[in-house]
Amino acid sequence: MMKKTVLALSLLFAGRLLAQTPNWSEHIAPILFNNCTNCHIDGGIAPFSLVGYEKAVAYAGGIKSATSNRTMPPWPADLQYQRYAHERVLSNEEISAIANWVDGGMPKGDTTKAPAKPVLKKGGTITNPTRNLKMPDYTVKTTSDEYRCFVLPTGFTQDQFLTAIEVIPGNLRVVHHALIFHDTGSKPAQLDAADPKPGYLSFGGTGSSTSDLIGIWVPGSEPYFFPNGFGIKLLKKGNIVLQIHYPGGVNNVIDSTRVILKTTTAPQRQVAIQPALNHNAPNLQNGPLYIPANQVKSFNNKYDLPLDVSVFTVGPHMHLIGSSIKAFGVTPNKDTIRFVDIPKWDFHWQRSYTFRKVVKLPSGTSLRGQATYNNTSSNPLNPNSPPQAVSLGEGTGDEMFLVYFWFTLYQPGDENIIIDNSVLKNVSKTSVIKTEATRIYPNPTLDFAWVSDIRFTEGTYHWSITDMTGKIILKGSDIMQSGKRCKISVSDLPPGAYQISVQQGNIRFNGRLLKQ
Ligand code: HEC
C-alpha cells in the first residue's frame, strides 16, 4: 500500500517535471542560438534579429508557426527521401519545446543559465587558411541582374590541393549567390583588362573554357570541407575567378567579397564538381528547355556513368519558376540510390547537400533527374505578370536544369567513409518551404503585414493589393524598411483573401494574404 503511494507520487512528480514550461534561458535560447541566429542577427541576412529574450518574445508567434511548419530554418530537401551531413533542421522535441514555451507564457528563466549571446560572424570559420583572397571594392549600381567575375590571383608557387573553401560575402544585401572557379588560362585576365570597372561582366560561366567550378555560395551557406585525404587540384599558374550575382535595382552599394582557401601540397585524391545531369542534349531527354506561358511543364535528364565513382555532395540548380527537382541513380542491378528530392523548389534557398557517408555509384549507373517548372501566375516567384514564355539561359528570368556532383574515381572502401556521424535528429514531417508563409507575416493579419524577400534591396518599391476577382483595390509606392521588408497596411480592407504584389526593379513578389 505504502509502496504504491510512493510510486504514484513519484510518477505524478515526473509528470509535472515533463509538463513544466520550458524557459528561454535554459531551453529556448540554445535552440535559437544554434539554429537561427547565424541569419537572424543584426546585420545578418534575415529581416530581424532573434538574439535576446525581448526579440524572441516579440516574434514568438512567428517563431512557433515557422518552426512547426518547418519553414524555418530553411532546409528545402525532403528528409523522408534522404538524410544528409550537417543538417540544419530542428528535431520534433525542439519544435515542441518552442510551442510549449510560447503557449506557456514565454517564461524568461534564470538568465545566468542562458548561453552567451551570439555575435555577427565577420571573419571566416576556416582556421589558419592558406589564402584569404579579397576582391577589389566594387560599387554595385544596376537596374537588372548583374553577373560579374573577379579574377583573384592565388600567388601559389607550387601546385596545391584544395581541402576547404569558404566565401564571406562583403555585403549580404546585394550578394545573391556566388560561384567560385579555378582557371588555368589567360582569358579571365584579358576579359578583366577589357572591362573598365573592377572585374568583368559575364552571364554564362566565366567566359573561359579553362574554368572549373570549385565552390558555390548561397545565403546561409557553411564552408565546404572535403573529406580527409581528398581535394581539388589547383595548379600554381591558376587564378581564382569569383562570379557574383547581384540583383537588379541596386544603387551605389559597395561589395568586397572574400574567398578563403585551405590547401595542402601533400597529394590528395582528386575531386571534381560537374553538372552530370544538365539541360543540354543528349542529357536532357525531352528538350529543349522551354516553358510556354501559363503552363506547368516537366523535364527529365539522364546520364549513364562510364566508370565507378564516389560521390560526396549534390547541388541542384534551377531559377525562379522551377517548382520541384529530384535526382537519383539506378544501378545496373536496378537498385535506386536516392540523391535529393526538393518538393517545393525555392530559388532563394538553393544549396548543396552532402551525404552522411560517401556514396558509391558503380559503372553503368544511370543518373536521373526530374524537374518541374510552373510558369503560371499561381507561382508566387514568377517574375513575369502576366506569365511569359521562358527558355534556357543564365539570367534569373531564364531557366536552367542542373544537378552538380562532387565526385572522385571510386576506390574500394570509399563507401565506408563517414562524413558526419552525429546522431540524426528525429524529424517526423517533410520539411517543405512554404514560400508565401515565410515571406508575408503575420498572416492572417488584422492591420498590417510585412512582406520580405531576400532579393529586395534598399530604395523604392511599388506595391498593390488585388482582390480575389483580380481587381486592383489599393496600390502605391514606398521606401524599403531596414531588413529588406515592406510594411503593407490592410486595416481598411474588409476581411478576406487578397493577393499582394511588391515590385522592385525587375524583382516581383506575389503572395496571398488573409485579412481577419
Ligand atoms: C539561412 C538563414 C536563416 C536561418 C538559419 C533561419 N532563418 Fe528565419 N528567415 C530568414 C530569412 C531570409 C527570412 C525572410 C523571409 C524570406 O525572405 O524568405 C526569414 C523569416 C523568418 C520568419 C518570418 C516569416 C515566417 O516564416 O513566419 C520567422 C518567424 C523566422 N524566420 C524564424 C526563424 C527561426 C525560429 C529560425 C531558427 C529555428 C530561423 N528563422 C532560421 C533566414 C533564416
Coordinates of C-alpha atoms and ligand atoms in Angstrom, one line a residue:
M1 CA 0.0 0.0 0.0
M2 CA 2.7 2.4 1.1
K3 CA 4.9 1.4 -1.9
K4 CA 2.1 2.0 -4.3
T5 CA 1.5 5.6 -2.9
V6 CA 5.2 6.4 -3.2
L7 CA 5.2 5.1 -6.8
A8 CA 2.1 7.1 -7.7
L9 CA 3.5 10.2 -6.1
S10 CA 6.8 9.9 -7.9
L11 CA 5.1 9.3 -11.2
L12 CA 3.0 12.4 -10.6
F13 CA 6.2 14.3 -9.8
A14 CA 7.9 13.1 -13.0
G15 CA 4.8 14.0 -15.0
R16 CA 4.9 17.5 -13.5
L17 CA 8.5 17.9 -14.5
L18 CA 7.9 16.9 -18.0
A19 CA 4.9 19.2 -18.3
Q20 CA 6.9 22.1 -16.9
T21 CA 7.0 25.0 -19.3
P22 CA 10.4 25.4 -21.0
N23 CA 12.1 28.7 -20.3
W24 CA 14.1 31.0 -22.6
S25 CA 17.4 30.9 -20.7
E26 CA 17.8 27.1 -20.4
H27 CA 15.7 25.7 -23.3
I28 CA 14.8 28.2 -26.0
A29 CA 17.9 30.4 -26.3
P30 CA 20.1 27.4 -27.0
I31 CA 17.7 26.3 -29.8
L32 CA 17.6 29.8 -31.3
F33 CA 21.3 30.4 -31.0
N34 CA 22.2 27.1 -32.6
N35 CA 19.7 27.1 -35.4
C36 CA 18.6 30.7 -36.2
T37 CA 20.9 33.5 -35.2
N38 CA 23.5 32.8 -37.8
C39 CA 21.0 34.6 -40.1
H40 CA 18.6 36.3 -37.5
I41 CA 21.2 38.7 -36.1
D42 CA 21.7 42.4 -36.6
G43 CA 23.5 42.8 -39.9
G44 CA 22.6 39.2 -40.9
I45 CA 20.6 38.1 -44.0
A46 CA 17.3 37.6 -42.2
P47 CA 14.9 40.6 -41.8
F48 CA 15.0 40.6 -38.0
S49 CA 17.2 39.5 -35.1
L50 CA 16.3 36.7 -32.7
V51 CA 19.2 37.5 -30.3
G52 CA 18.0 38.2 -26.7
Y53 CA 14.9 37.4 -24.7
E54 CA 12.9 40.5 -25.9
K55 CA 13.4 39.6 -29.5
A56 CA 12.3 36.1 -29.0
V57 CA 9.1 37.3 -27.3
A58 CA 8.4 39.9 -29.9
Y59 CA 8.5 37.3 -32.7
A60 CA 7.1 34.4 -30.5
G61 CA 4.0 33.7 -32.6
G62 CA 6.0 33.7 -35.9
I63 CA 8.7 31.5 -34.3
K64 CA 6.2 29.0 -33.2
S65 CA 4.4 28.8 -36.6
A66 CA 7.6 28.9 -38.7
T67 CA 9.2 26.1 -36.7
S68 CA 6.1 23.9 -36.5
N69 CA 5.6 24.3 -40.3
R70 CA 9.3 23.6 -40.8
T71 CA 9.6 26.7 -42.9
M72 CA 12.4 27.8 -40.6
P73 CA 15.3 27.1 -40.5
P74 CA 15.2 26.9 -44.3
W75 CA 16.0 23.3 -45.5
P76 CA 14.2 22.5 -48.7
A77 CA 15.2 18.9 -49.2
D78 CA 12.8 16.2 -48.2
L79 CA 14.2 14.4 -45.2
Q80 CA 12.0 11.4 -45.7
Y81 CA 13.8 10.9 -49.0
Q82 CA 17.4 11.2 -47.9
R83 CA 19.3 12.4 -44.8
Y84 CA 22.5 14.5 -45.0
A85 CA 25.6 15.6 -43.2
H86 CA 25.3 18.7 -41.0
E87 CA 21.6 19.1 -41.5
R88 CA 20.2 22.4 -40.3
V89 CA 16.8 21.2 -39.0
L90 CA 15.0 21.2 -35.7
S91 CA 14.1 17.9 -34.0
N92 CA 10.4 17.2 -33.2
E93 CA 11.4 17.7 -29.5
E94 CA 12.9 21.2 -30.2
I95 CA 9.8 22.2 -32.1
S96 CA 7.5 21.1 -29.2
A97 CA 9.7 22.9 -26.7
I98 CA 9.3 26.2 -28.7
A99 CA 5.5 25.7 -29.0
N100 CA 5.2 24.9 -25.2
W101 CA 7.3 27.9 -24.3
V102 CA 5.1 30.2 -26.4
D103 CA 1.8 28.7 -25.2
G104 CA 3.1 28.7 -21.6
G105 CA 3.5 32.5 -21.4
M106 CA 7.2 32.7 -22.6
P107 CA 9.0 32.5 -19.2
K108 CA 12.4 34.0 -19.1
G109 CA 14.0 31.6 -16.6
D110 CA 17.4 32.3 -14.9
T111 CA 19.4 34.3 -17.4
T112 CA 22.6 33.3 -15.7
K113 CA 22.0 29.9 -17.3
A114 CA 21.5 31.3 -20.8
P115 CA 24.2 30.6 -23.4
A116 CA 26.4 33.6 -24.4
K117 CA 24.8 35.9 -26.9
P118 CA 26.0 35.1 -30.4
V119 CA 27.8 37.9 -32.4
L120 CA 27.7 38.6 -36.1
K121 CA 30.4 36.5 -37.7
K122 CA 32.6 38.8 -39.8
G123 CA 35.6 36.5 -40.2
G124 CA 35.8 33.0 -41.6
T125 CA 35.1 29.7 -40.0
I126 CA 38.1 28.0 -41.6
T127 CA 41.1 28.4 -39.2
N128 CA 44.6 29.1 -40.5
P129 CA 43.6 29.4 -44.1
T130 CA 46.3 29.3 -46.8
R131 CA 44.7 32.2 -48.7
N132 CA 42.2 34.9 -47.8
L133 CA 41.5 36.5 -51.2
K134 CA 39.6 39.7 -51.3
M135 CA 38.1 41.1 -54.4
P136 CA 38.6 44.8 -55.1
D137 CA 35.8 47.1 -53.8
Y138 CA 33.1 47.1 -56.4
T139 CA 30.2 49.7 -56.4
V140 CA 27.1 47.8 -57.5
K141 CA 24.8 50.1 -59.5
T142 CA 22.4 48.1 -61.7
T143 CA 18.8 48.0 -62.7
S144 CA 18.9 44.4 -63.9
D145 CA 20.6 41.2 -62.7
E146 CA 24.4 41.5 -63.0
Y147 CA 26.8 38.6 -63.1
R148 CA 30.3 39.9 -62.5
C149 CA 33.5 37.9 -62.4
F150 CA 36.5 39.0 -60.4
V151 CA 40.0 37.5 -61.0
L152 CA 41.9 36.7 -57.8
P153 CA 45.5 35.6 -58.3
T154 CA 46.4 32.9 -55.8
G155 CA 50.2 33.6 -55.7
F156 CA 50.9 29.9 -55.3
T157 CA 54.5 29.0 -56.1
Q158 CA 53.7 25.2 -56.0
D159 CA 50.7 23.2 -57.1
Q160 CA 48.2 22.7 -54.3
F161 CA 45.2 20.6 -53.3
L162 CA 42.1 22.5 -52.0
T163 CA 40.8 20.9 -48.9
A164 CA 38.3 23.5 -47.7
I165 CA 36.7 26.6 -49.2
E166 CA 34.5 29.4 -47.8
V167 CA 33.0 32.6 -49.2
I168 CA 32.5 35.7 -47.0
P169 CA 30.1 38.0 -48.7
G170 CA 31.1 41.6 -48.5
N171 CA 27.6 42.9 -48.4
L172 CA 24.7 40.5 -47.6
R173 CA 22.2 42.8 -49.1
V174 CA 23.5 42.6 -52.6
V175 CA 25.4 39.3 -52.9
H176 CA 22.8 36.9 -54.2
H177 CA 25.0 34.0 -54.8
A178 CA 28.5 33.3 -55.9
L179 CA 30.3 30.6 -57.9
I180 CA 34.0 30.1 -57.4
F181 CA 36.1 28.8 -60.3
H182 CA 39.7 27.8 -60.8
D183 CA 41.1 28.9 -64.1
T184 CA 44.5 27.9 -65.6
G185 CA 44.2 30.1 -68.8
S186 CA 44.7 33.7 -69.6
K187 CA 41.2 34.5 -70.8
P188 CA 39.8 35.8 -67.5
A189 CA 42.6 38.3 -67.1
Q190 CA 42.1 39.5 -70.7
L191 CA 38.4 40.0 -70.1
D192 CA 39.1 41.8 -66.9
A193 CA 41.5 44.2 -68.6
A194 CA 38.9 44.9 -71.3
D195 CA 36.2 46.0 -68.8
P196 CA 36.8 49.5 -67.3
K197 CA 35.3 48.5 -64.0
P198 CA 36.8 46.0 -61.4
G199 CA 36.2 42.5 -62.8
Y200 CA 34.2 41.9 -65.9
L201 CA 30.6 41.2 -66.9
S202 CA 29.9 37.6 -67.8
F203 CA 26.5 36.0 -67.9
G204 CA 27.5 32.5 -68.8
G205 CA 30.1 30.8 -66.7
T206 CA 33.4 32.8 -66.6
G207 CA 33.6 33.2 -70.4
S208 CA 36.7 31.0 -70.3
S209 CA 36.9 27.3 -71.4
T210 CA 39.6 26.6 -68.8
S211 CA 37.5 27.3 -65.7
D212 CA 36.5 24.6 -63.3
L213 CA 33.9 25.0 -60.6
I214 CA 35.4 24.6 -57.1
G215 CA 32.7 26.0 -54.8
I216 CA 29.2 27.5 -54.5
W217 CA 27.9 30.1 -52.1
V218 CA 24.3 30.9 -51.3
P219 CA 22.8 32.8 -48.3
G220 CA 23.3 30.8 -45.2
S221 CA 26.0 28.6 -46.6
E222 CA 28.6 27.0 -44.4
P223 CA 32.2 26.5 -45.6
Y224 CA 32.8 23.3 -47.5
F225 CA 35.3 20.8 -46.1
F226 CA 36.4 17.9 -48.4
P227 CA 36.7 14.6 -46.6
N228 CA 40.1 13.8 -45.2
G229 CA 42.5 12.8 -48.0
F230 CA 40.5 14.4 -50.8
G231 CA 40.9 17.7 -52.6
I232 CA 40.6 19.7 -55.8
K233 CA 43.9 20.1 -57.6
L234 CA 44.9 23.8 -58.0
L235 CA 47.8 24.4 -60.4
K236 CA 50.2 27.1 -59.3
K237 CA 49.7 29.0 -62.5
G238 CA 45.9 29.2 -61.9
N239 CA 43.7 32.0 -60.7
I240 CA 40.5 32.0 -58.7
V241 CA 37.6 33.5 -60.6
L242 CA 34.7 34.6 -58.4
Q243 CA 31.4 35.1 -60.1
I244 CA 28.9 37.1 -58.1
H245 CA 25.2 37.5 -59.0
Y246 CA 24.0 41.0 -57.9
P247 CA 20.2 41.5 -58.2
G248 CA 18.7 44.4 -60.2
G249 CA 17.6 47.6 -58.5
V250 CA 20.8 48.2 -56.5
N251 CA 22.1 51.8 -56.5
N252 CA 25.7 52.5 -55.3
V253 CA 26.2 49.7 -52.8
I254 CA 29.8 48.7 -52.2
D255 CA 30.7 45.0 -52.1
S256 CA 34.0 43.4 -51.4
T257 CA 33.6 39.6 -51.0
R258 CA 36.3 37.3 -49.9
V259 CA 37.2 33.7 -50.8
I260 CA 39.1 31.7 -48.2
L261 CA 41.1 28.7 -49.3
K262 CA 42.7 26.0 -47.2
T263 CA 45.2 24.0 -49.3
T264 CA 48.0 21.5 -48.9
T265 CA 50.8 20.4 -51.1
A266 CA 50.5 16.8 -49.8
P267 CA 49.0 14.7 -52.6
Q268 CA 45.2 14.2 -52.2
R269 CA 42.7 12.1 -54.1
Q270 CA 41.3 14.4 -56.8
V271 CA 37.7 15.7 -56.6
A272 CA 35.8 17.4 -59.4
I273 CA 32.4 19.2 -59.4
Q274 CA 30.4 18.6 -62.6
P275 CA 26.8 19.1 -63.6
A276 CA 26.5 15.4 -64.7
L277 CA 22.7 16.0 -65.0
N278 CA 22.1 19.0 -67.2
H279 CA 19.9 20.8 -69.7
N280 CA 21.9 20.1 -72.8
A281 CA 21.4 17.4 -75.4
P282 CA 21.7 14.4 -75.2
N283 CA 21.4 14.6 -71.4
L284 CA 18.0 16.3 -71.5
Q285 CA 15.5 13.7 -72.7
N286 CA 12.6 15.9 -73.7
G287 CA 14.2 19.2 -74.5
P288 CA 14.7 21.9 -75.4
L289 CA 14.2 23.5 -72.0
Y290 CA 11.3 25.8 -73.0
I291 CA 8.3 26.5 -70.8
P292 CA 5.4 28.3 -72.6
A293 CA 3.4 31.0 -70.7
N294 CA 0.7 29.6 -68.4
Q295 CA 2.0 26.1 -68.4
V296 CA 3.4 23.6 -65.9
K297 CA 6.0 21.5 -67.7
S298 CA 8.3 18.7 -66.5
F299 CA 11.6 17.6 -67.9
N300 CA 13.8 14.5 -67.4
N301 CA 17.5 14.1 -67.9
K302 CA 19.8 11.1 -67.8
Y303 CA 23.5 10.3 -67.8
D304 CA 25.0 6.8 -67.7
L305 CA 28.2 6.6 -65.7
P306 CA 31.1 5.1 -67.7
L307 CA 33.2 4.4 -64.5
D308 CA 32.8 3.6 -60.8
V309 CA 32.7 6.9 -58.9
S310 CA 32.3 8.0 -55.3
V311 CA 30.0 11.0 -54.6
F312 CA 30.2 13.3 -51.6
T313 CA 27.7 16.1 -52.4
V314 CA 24.9 17.0 -54.9
G315 CA 23.7 20.5 -55.7
P316 CA 20.5 21.0 -57.8
H317 CA 20.1 24.3 -59.6
M318 CA 17.0 26.0 -61.3
H319 CA 15.8 29.6 -61.4
L320 CA 12.6 31.3 -60.4
I321 CA 9.8 29.3 -62.0
G322 CA 11.3 25.9 -61.0
S323 CA 8.8 24.3 -58.7
S324 CA 10.4 20.9 -57.9
I325 CA 13.5 18.9 -58.6
K326 CA 14.6 15.4 -57.8
A327 CA 17.7 13.3 -58.6
F328 CA 18.5 9.6 -58.1
G329 CA 20.6 6.8 -59.7
V330 CA 19.6 3.4 -60.9
T331 CA 22.4 0.9 -60.7
P332 CA 22.9 -1.9 -63.2
N333 CA 21.2 -4.3 -60.9
K334 CA 18.3 -2.0 -60.6
D335 CA 18.9 -0.6 -57.1
T336 CA 17.7 3.0 -56.7
I337 CA 20.2 5.4 -54.9
R338 CA 18.4 8.5 -53.7
F339 CA 20.3 11.8 -54.0
V340 CA 17.8 14.6 -53.4
D341 CA 14.2 15.5 -53.6
I342 CA 13.1 19.1 -53.4
P343 CA 9.3 19.0 -53.5
K344 CA 9.0 22.8 -53.4
W345 CA 11.9 24.5 -55.1
D346 CA 12.8 27.9 -53.8
F347 CA 15.5 29.8 -55.7
H348 CA 16.5 31.7 -52.6
W349 CA 17.3 28.6 -50.6
Q350 CA 19.2 26.6 -53.2
R351 CA 22.2 24.9 -51.6
S352 CA 24.2 21.7 -51.8
Y353 CA 23.6 18.5 -49.9
T354 CA 26.4 16.4 -48.6
F355 CA 25.8 12.7 -47.8
R356 CA 26.5 11.4 -44.3
K357 CA 28.6 8.6 -45.9
V358 CA 30.4 8.6 -49.3
V359 CA 28.1 7.1 -51.9
K360 CA 29.5 4.5 -54.3
L361 CA 28.0 4.6 -57.8
P362 CA 29.0 1.6 -59.9
S363 CA 29.9 1.9 -63.6
G364 CA 26.7 1.8 -65.6
T365 CA 24.6 3.6 -63.0
S366 CA 22.0 5.7 -64.7
L367 CA 21.8 9.1 -63.1
R368 CA 18.3 10.5 -63.5
G369 CA 16.9 14.0 -62.9
Q370 CA 13.3 15.2 -62.9
A371 CA 12.3 18.8 -62.8
T372 CA 9.0 20.7 -63.0
Y373 CA 8.5 24.3 -63.9
N374 CA 5.4 26.3 -63.0
N375 CA 5.1 29.2 -65.4
T376 CA 1.6 30.2 -64.3
S377 CA 0.5 33.2 -62.2
S378 CA -0.1 30.8 -59.3
N379 CA 3.7 30.6 -58.8
P380 CA 4.5 33.4 -56.4
L381 CA 8.0 33.6 -57.7
N382 CA 7.1 34.0 -61.3
P383 CA 9.0 37.2 -62.3
N384 CA 6.5 37.9 -65.1
S385 CA 2.9 39.1 -64.7
P386 CA 1.3 38.0 -66.9
P387 CA 3.5 35.0 -67.4
Q388 CA 5.8 34.9 -70.5
A389 CA 7.5 32.1 -72.3
V390 CA 10.8 31.1 -70.6
S391 CA 13.7 29.3 -72.2
L392 CA 17.2 28.2 -71.3
G393 CA 19.6 30.9 -70.2
E394 CA 21.7 32.4 -67.4
G395 CA 19.5 35.3 -66.4
T396 CA 17.2 34.8 -63.4
G397 CA 14.3 35.3 -65.9
D398 CA 15.5 32.3 -67.9
E399 CA 15.6 28.8 -66.7
M400 CA 18.2 26.1 -66.0
F401 CA 18.1 22.4 -65.0
L402 CA 21.4 21.2 -63.4
V403 CA 22.4 18.8 -60.8
Y404 CA 26.1 19.2 -59.8
F405 CA 28.0 16.2 -58.4
W406 CA 31.1 16.5 -56.1
F407 CA 32.8 13.2 -57.0
T408 CA 36.0 11.3 -57.3
L409 CA 37.0 8.0 -59.0
Y410 CA 36.0 5.1 -56.8
Q411 CA 38.5 3.1 -54.7
P412 CA 37.5 0.1 -52.7
G413 CA 36.4 1.1 -49.2
D414 CA 35.1 4.6 -50.2
E415 CA 31.6 3.6 -49.3
N416 CA 32.7 3.3 -45.7
I417 CA 34.0 6.8 -45.4
I418 CA 31.8 8.7 -42.9
I419 CA 31.4 12.4 -43.4
D420 CA 29.1 13.0 -40.5
N421 CA 28.2 10.5 -37.8
S422 CA 26.4 12.9 -35.4
V423 CA 23.1 11.4 -34.1
L424 CA 20.3 12.0 -36.5
K425 CA 17.6 14.3 -35.3
N426 CA 14.1 12.9 -35.0
V427 CA 12.2 14.6 -37.9
S428 CA 8.7 13.4 -38.5
K429 CA 7.4 15.7 -41.1
T430 CA 8.6 16.5 -44.6
S431 CA 10.3 19.9 -44.5
V432 CA 8.9 21.9 -47.3
I433 CA 9.4 25.6 -47.6
K434 CA 6.0 27.3 -47.9
T435 CA 7.2 30.3 -49.8
E436 CA 4.2 32.6 -49.1
A437 CA 4.0 31.8 -45.4
T438 CA 7.6 32.7 -44.9
R439 CA 7.5 36.0 -46.8
I440 CA 4.2 37.6 -45.6
Y441 CA 3.8 37.8 -41.8
P442 CA 1.8 37.9 -39.7
N443 CA -0.6 36.0 -41.9
P444 CA -3.6 36.1 -41.3
T445 CA -3.4 39.7 -40.0
L446 CA -5.8 42.4 -38.7
D447 CA -4.0 45.6 -39.5
F448 CA -0.7 45.2 -41.5
A449 CA 1.7 42.7 -42.8
W450 CA 5.4 42.6 -43.5
V451 CA 6.5 41.4 -46.9
S452 CA 10.1 40.3 -47.0
D453 CA 12.2 38.8 -49.7
I454 CA 16.0 38.3 -49.7
R455 CA 16.0 39.7 -53.3
F456 CA 14.8 43.1 -52.1
T457 CA 17.3 45.9 -51.7
E458 CA 17.1 49.4 -50.3
G459 CA 15.2 52.1 -52.2
T460 CA 11.8 52.5 -53.6
Y461 CA 9.3 49.7 -54.3
H462 CA 5.8 49.6 -55.7
W463 CA 3.0 47.6 -54.1
S464 CA -0.5 46.6 -55.0
I465 CA -3.3 44.6 -53.4
T466 CA -5.7 42.7 -55.6
D467 CA -8.9 41.1 -54.5
M468 CA -9.9 37.6 -55.5
T469 CA -11.7 38.7 -58.6
G470 CA -8.4 40.1 -59.9
K471 CA -9.3 43.8 -59.4
I472 CA -6.5 46.0 -58.0
I473 CA -8.1 47.7 -55.0
L474 CA -5.1 49.5 -53.5
K475 CA -1.7 50.4 -54.7
G476 CA 1.2 52.8 -54.0
S477 CA 4.9 53.1 -53.6
D478 CA 7.2 53.4 -50.6
I479 CA 10.8 53.1 -49.3
M480 CA 12.1 49.7 -48.2
Q481 CA 12.4 49.4 -44.4
S482 CA 15.6 48.2 -42.9
G483 CA 15.9 44.4 -43.2
K484 CA 14.6 44.3 -46.8
R485 CA 11.0 44.3 -45.8
C486 CA 8.0 46.4 -46.7
K487 CA 5.1 47.2 -44.4
I488 CA 1.7 46.9 -46.1
S489 CA -1.3 48.3 -44.2
V490 CA -4.5 46.4 -44.7
S491 CA -6.5 47.9 -41.8
D492 CA -9.1 49.5 -44.1
L493 CA -9.8 46.3 -46.1
P494 CA -12.8 44.0 -45.4
P495 CA -11.8 40.5 -44.1
G496 CA -11.0 38.1 -46.9
A497 CA -8.2 36.8 -49.1
Y498 CA -6.0 39.1 -51.1
Q499 CA -3.1 38.9 -53.5
I500 CA -0.2 41.2 -52.5
S501 CA 2.4 42.2 -55.1
V502 CA 5.6 44.1 -54.5
Q503 CA 7.8 45.1 -57.4
Q504 CA 11.3 46.5 -57.1
G505 CA 13.2 46.8 -60.4
N506 CA 12.6 43.6 -62.2
I507 CA 12.0 41.7 -59.0
R508 CA 8.4 40.9 -58.3
F509 CA 7.0 39.2 -55.2
N510 CA 3.4 37.8 -55.3
G511 CA 1.7 36.2 -52.4
R512 CA -1.6 35.6 -50.7
L513 CA -2.6 37.4 -47.5
L514 CA -5.6 36.6 -45.3
K515 CA -7.2 39.7 -43.6
Q516 CA -9.1 38.8 -40.4
Ligands
HEC1 C1 19.8 30.6 -43.5 C2 19.3 31.8 -42.9 C3 18.1 31.6 -41.9 C4 18.1 30.7 -40.8 C5 19.1 29.7 -40.3 C6 16.8 31.0 -40.2 N1 16.1 32.0 -40.8 FE1 14.2 32.7 -40.4 N2 14.3 33.9 -42.0 C7 15.4 34.0 -42.9 C8 15.0 35.0 -43.9 C9 15.9 35.5 -45.0 C10 13.7 35.3 -43.7 C11 12.8 36.3 -44.5 C12 11.9 35.5 -45.4 C13 12.5 35.2 -46.8 O1 12.9 36.2 -47.4 O2 12.5 34.1 -47.1 C14 13.3 34.6 -42.5 C15 12.0 34.7 -42.0 C16 11.6 34.2 -40.7 C17 10.3 34.5 -40.1 C18 9.2 35.3 -40.6 C19 8.4 34.6 -41.6 C20 7.7 33.4 -41.1 O3 8.1 32.3 -41.6 O4 6.9 33.4 -40.2 C21 10.4 33.8 -38.8 C22 9.3 33.8 -37.8 C23 11.7 33.2 -38.8 N3 12.4 33.4 -39.9 C24 12.1 32.4 -37.7 C25 13.3 31.6 -37.7 C26 13.6 30.7 -36.7 C27 12.8 30.5 -35.4 C28 14.8 30.1 -37.0 C29 15.6 29.0 -36.3 C30 14.8 27.9 -35.8 C31 15.2 30.7 -38.3 N4 14.2 31.6 -38.7 C32 16.3 30.3 -39.0 C33 16.6 33.4 -42.8 C34 16.9 32.4 -41.9

